[in-house]
Amino acid sequence: AQSVTQPDIHITVSEGASLELRCNYSYGATPYLFWYVQSPGQGLQLLLKYFSGDTLVQGIKGFEAEFKRSQSSFNLRKPSVHWSDAAEYFCAVDEKSSGDKLTFGTGTRLAVRP
Amino acid sequence: KAGVTQTPRYLIKTRGQQVTLSCSPISGHRSVSWYQQTPGQGLQFLFEYFSETQRNKGNFPGRFSGRQFSNSRSEMNVSTLELGDSALYLCASSPGLAGGLYFGPGTRLLVL
């Protein structure tokens, strides 16, 4: 069965510092890959997605992610974090079966120091 | 376009009762999915509907059911509620073609 691993449960960075959140997946073929963000008490917002092609994907709010096939990774990055980025971030995969069905990682909670 | 809407936003029920949650997808989206989010189990897939047909189903007991109407609106029902059903229930719609899921704000269910 496919799985998604987010090894960092909690990360704290200073405002203005760079950020990288890790995501690894386990699946035979390259699935579709997504990053979502969830603010407290809210639903999930789609940050970016990777289907094929250019391995560096740009998303909303200044986020980007890089797909590395050799490492089965899809890490999320932001060059300069803002206090409003404090939230929980989820990596997800779609195994390309019929329909839309996502498997989510356990999430990384980001705290931002002023 | 308006986003995914879910009603009610909050719900308190007691064990043994049943509950129905409602979801209106983004206009033009024909696929609707439901997820359960709990601190212990994280985000788990419940089921997905497309054109009024269940297309995928997760590993949940038969107490959890859903349906989709001709206007793509969806409902999920949980019968004989258990304490462990307390969770945030998220609905998502999709434009298809692996366009990603767009989530609503969720319904927070508390079972006492």
Short mmCIF file of C-alpha atoms in Angstrom, two decimals:
data_model
loop_
_atom_site.label_atom_id
_atom_site.label_comp_id
_atom_site.label_asym_id
_atom_site.label_seq_id
_atom_site.Cartn_x
_atom_site.Cartn_y
_atom_site.Cartn_z
CA ALA A 1 0.00 0.00 0.00
CA GLN A 2 1.17 3.45 -0.73
CA SER A 3 2.23 5.68 2.10
CA VAL A 4 3.26 9.24 2.69
CA THR A 5 5.83 10.17 5.30
CA GLN A 6 6.34 13.58 6.80
CA PRO A 7 9.21 12.99 9.19
CA ASP A 8 8.96 16.32 11.01
CA ILE A 9 5.99 16.57 13.33
CA HIS A 10 6.79 20.07 14.48
CA ILE A 11 9.12 22.76 13.10
CA THR A 12 9.86 26.23 14.44
CA VAL A 13 11.51 28.89 12.29
CA SER A 14 12.15 32.57 12.73
CA GLU A 15 10.21 35.05 10.66
CA GLY A 16 12.18 35.84 7.52
CA ALA A 17 14.08 32.56 7.61
CA SER A 18 13.82 29.96 4.89
CA LEU A 19 11.68 26.87 5.26
CA GLU A 20 11.80 23.32 3.95
CA LEU A 21 9.21 20.72 4.87
CA ARG A 22 9.98 17.16 3.94
CA CYS A 23 7.72 14.62 2.30
CA ASN A 24 8.53 11.13 1.08
CA TYR A 25 6.15 8.72 -0.59
CA SER A 26 6.23 5.02 -1.13
CA TYR A 27 4.61 3.91 -4.33
CA GLY A 28 5.59 1.91 -7.39
CA ALA A 29 4.89 4.62 -9.91
CA THR A 30 5.05 8.37 -9.57
CA PRO A 31 1.72 9.48 -8.19
CA TYR A 32 0.22 12.91 -8.38
CA LEU A 33 1.59 14.96 -5.48
CA PHE A 34 0.06 17.77 -3.48
CA TRP A 35 0.74 20.07 -0.58
CA TYR A 36 -2.07 21.45 1.55
CA VAL A 37 -2.11 23.91 4.43
CA GLN A 38 -4.56 23.97 7.31
CA SER A 39 -4.95 26.88 9.69
CA PRO A 40 -6.49 26.21 13.10
CA GLY A 41 -10.18 25.43 12.86
CA GLN A 42 -10.15 25.59 9.08
CA GLY A 43 -10.34 23.24 6.15
CA LEU A 44 -7.41 22.43 3.91
CA GLN A 45 -6.17 24.81 1.25
CA LEU A 46 -4.34 23.54 -1.81
CA LEU A 47 -0.88 25.11 -2.04
CA LEU A 48 0.46 23.36 -5.12
CA LYS A 49 0.38 20.16 -7.12
CA TYR A 50 2.69 18.10 -9.30
CA PHE A 51 1.51 15.92 -12.15
CA SER A 52 4.42 15.68 -14.54
CA GLY A 53 6.97 17.78 -16.35
CA ASP A 54 9.02 20.45 -14.61
CA THR A 55 10.08 19.08 -11.25
CA LEU A 56 9.98 22.49 -9.57
CA VAL A 57 6.42 23.54 -8.96
CA GLN A 58 5.29 27.01 -7.95
CA GLY A 59 2.30 27.46 -5.70
CA ILE A 60 0.39 30.10 -3.88
CA LYS A 61 1.65 32.27 -1.03
CA GLY A 62 5.24 32.09 -2.30
CA PHE A 63 5.62 28.35 -1.78
CA GLU A 64 7.36 25.98 -4.15
CA ALA A 65 8.05 22.27 -4.13
CA GLU A 66 10.60 20.10 -5.85
CA PHE A 67 9.89 16.57 -7.01
CA LYS A 68 12.87 14.22 -6.86
CA ARG A 69 12.11 10.84 -8.37
CA SER A 70 15.35 9.25 -7.19
CA GLN A 71 14.53 10.12 -3.59
CA SER A 72 10.75 9.67 -3.82
CA SER A 73 10.48 13.09 -2.27
CA PHE A 74 8.37 16.18 -2.76
CA ASN A 75 9.69 18.79 -0.35
CA LEU A 76 7.98 22.12 0.20
CA ARG A 77 10.04 25.29 0.41
CA LYS A 78 9.65 28.97 1.04
CA PRO A 79 12.55 31.41 0.94
CA SER A 80 11.25 33.78 3.62
CA VAL A 81 8.61 32.76 6.14
CA HIS A 82 5.96 35.17 7.38
CA TRP A 83 4.20 34.94 10.73
CA SER A 84 0.96 34.17 8.88
CA ASP A 85 2.51 30.94 7.54
CA ALA A 86 2.12 29.33 10.97
CA ALA A 87 -0.20 26.40 10.31
CA GLU A 88 -0.16 22.67 9.68
CA TYR A 89 1.09 21.42 6.35
CA PHE A 90 0.06 18.16 4.74
CA CYS A 91 1.64 16.31 1.88
CA ALA A 92 -0.70 14.08 -0.11
CA VAL A 93 -0.56 11.65 -3.00
CA ASP A 94 -3.10 10.50 -5.54
CA GLU A 95 -2.17 7.07 -6.84
CA LYS A 96 -3.88 7.73 -10.16
CA SER A 97 -6.57 5.15 -9.62
CA SER A 98 -10.02 5.92 -10.90
CA GLY A 99 -11.43 8.90 -9.19
CA ASP A 100 -9.99 11.35 -6.71
CA LYS A 101 -8.64 9.71 -3.59
CA LEU A 102 -5.82 11.22 -1.61
CA THR A 103 -3.56 9.62 0.95
CA PHE A 104 -2.25 12.19 3.39
CA GLY A 105 0.86 12.35 5.48
CA THR A 106 0.56 12.97 9.20
CA GLY A 107 1.31 16.65 8.82
CA THR A 108 3.99 19.08 9.98
CA ARG A 109 3.01 21.84 12.35
CA LEU A 110 4.91 25.03 11.65
CA ALA A 111 5.48 27.66 14.31
CA VAL A 112 7.02 31.03 13.44
CA ARG A 113 9.12 32.97 15.91
CA PRO A 114 8.79 36.76 15.70
CA LYS B 1 -16.72 31.01 -7.65
CA ALA B 2 -18.00 30.19 -4.23
CA GLY B 3 -16.00 27.57 -2.39
CA VAL B 4 -17.13 24.28 -0.92
CA THR B 5 -19.71 24.82 1.77
CA GLN B 6 -20.56 22.46 4.59
CA THR B 7 -23.42 22.49 7.03
CA PRO B 8 -23.67 22.47 9.92
CA ARG B 9 -20.27 23.71 11.05
CA TYR B 10 -20.61 22.30 14.55
CA LEU B 11 -22.68 19.48 15.93
CA ILE B 12 -23.07 17.80 19.28
CA LYS B 13 -24.71 14.40 19.46
CA THR B 14 -24.95 11.57 21.97
CA ARG B 15 -23.93 7.98 21.52
CA GLY B 16 -26.40 5.92 19.55
CA GLN B 17 -27.85 8.83 17.65
CA GLN B 18 -27.39 9.36 13.95
CA VAL B 19 -26.21 12.43 12.09
CA THR B 20 -26.37 13.79 8.56
CA LEU B 21 -23.81 16.22 7.22
CA SER B 22 -24.24 18.22 4.05
CA CYS B 23 -21.81 19.46 1.44
CA SER B 24 -22.24 21.72 -1.57
CA PRO B 25 -19.34 21.50 -4.03
CA ILE B 26 -17.83 24.24 -6.10
CA SER B 27 -20.04 24.97 -9.08
CA GLY B 28 -19.13 22.69 -11.97
CA HIS B 29 -17.33 20.13 -9.82
CA ARG B 30 -18.91 16.70 -10.15
CA SER B 31 -16.71 14.77 -7.77
CA VAL B 32 -17.26 15.03 -4.03
CA SER B 33 -15.14 13.30 -1.40
CA TRP B 34 -15.38 13.01 2.35
CA TYR B 35 -12.55 12.75 4.85
CA GLN B 36 -12.43 12.28 8.59
CA GLN B 37 -9.76 14.11 10.55
CA THR B 38 -8.86 13.16 14.12
CA PRO B 39 -5.77 13.88 16.21
CA GLY B 40 -4.97 10.19 16.49
CA GLN B 41 -5.65 8.93 12.98
CA GLY B 42 -5.05 12.05 10.93
CA LEU B 43 -6.86 12.50 7.65
CA GLN B 44 -8.64 9.40 6.47
CA PHE B 45 -10.59 8.93 3.27
CA LEU B 46 -14.24 7.98 3.71
CA PHE B 47 -15.70 7.88 0.21
CA GLU B 48 -15.96 9.65 -3.11
CA TYR B 49 -18.96 10.25 -5.32
CA PHE B 50 -19.11 11.15 -8.98
CA SER B 51 -22.31 11.67 -10.90
CA GLU B 52 -24.37 10.24 -8.05
CA THR B 53 -22.30 7.02 -7.93
CA GLN B 54 -19.88 5.98 -5.23
CA ARG B 55 -16.56 5.66 -7.02
CA ASN B 56 -14.22 4.94 -4.11
CA LYS B 57 -14.68 3.85 -0.54
CA GLY B 58 -12.34 3.91 2.43
CA ASN B 59 -12.04 1.46 5.29
CA PHE B 60 -14.86 2.61 7.48
CA PRO B 61 -17.70 0.52 8.93
CA GLY B 62 -21.08 0.41 7.27
CA ARG B 63 -22.40 2.94 9.79
CA PHE B 64 -20.82 5.55 7.55
CA SER B 65 -22.71 6.13 4.34
CA GLY B 66 -23.14 8.83 1.80
CA ARG B 67 -24.94 9.87 -1.30
CA GLN B 68 -24.77 12.45 -4.02
CA PHE B 69 -27.64 14.22 -5.65
CA SER B 70 -28.13 15.20 -9.27
CA ASN B 71 -26.95 18.75 -8.51
CA SER B 72 -23.67 17.25 -7.13
CA ARG B 73 -24.53 18.17 -3.55
CA SER B 74 -23.61 15.40 -1.18
CA GLU B 75 -24.60 14.16 2.23
CA MET B 76 -22.94 11.74 4.56
CA ASN B 77 -24.68 9.90 7.34
CA VAL B 78 -23.32 8.24 10.41
CA SER B 79 -25.67 5.95 12.29
CA THR B 80 -25.37 4.63 15.81
CA LEU B 81 -22.77 7.19 16.77
CA GLU B 82 -19.82 6.16 18.91
CA LEU B 83 -17.53 8.34 20.98
CA GLY B 84 -14.73 7.64 18.49
CA ASP B 85 -16.71 9.27 15.72
CA SER B 86 -15.92 12.67 17.21
CA ALA B 87 -13.90 14.35 14.49
CA LEU B 88 -13.70 17.05 11.90
CA TYR B 89 -15.47 15.84 8.77
CA LEU B 90 -14.16 17.46 5.63
CA CYS B 91 -15.84 17.53 2.28
CA ALA B 92 -13.89 18.23 -0.88
CA SER B 93 -14.84 18.69 -4.49
CA SER B 94 -12.76 18.22 -7.58
CA PRO B 95 -12.93 19.39 -11.17
CA GLY B 96 -11.66 15.95 -12.21
CA LEU B 97 -8.65 15.08 -14.34
CA ALA B 98 -6.52 15.02 -11.18
CA GLY B 99 -7.16 18.70 -10.60
CA GLY B 100 -6.70 18.30 -6.89
CA LEU B 101 -9.25 18.51 -4.13
CA TYR B 102 -10.77 21.73 -2.85
CA PHE B 103 -11.87 21.41 0.73
CA GLY B 104 -14.67 22.97 2.68
CA PRO B 105 -14.27 24.30 6.23
CA GLY B 106 -15.49 21.05 7.75
CA THR B 107 -18.12 20.00 10.22
CA ARG B 108 -16.87 19.43 13.72
CA LEU B 109 -18.81 16.60 15.33
CA LEU B 110 -18.66 15.93 19.03
CA VAL B 111 -20.22 12.72 20.31
CA LEU B 112 -20.96 12.62 24.04
#
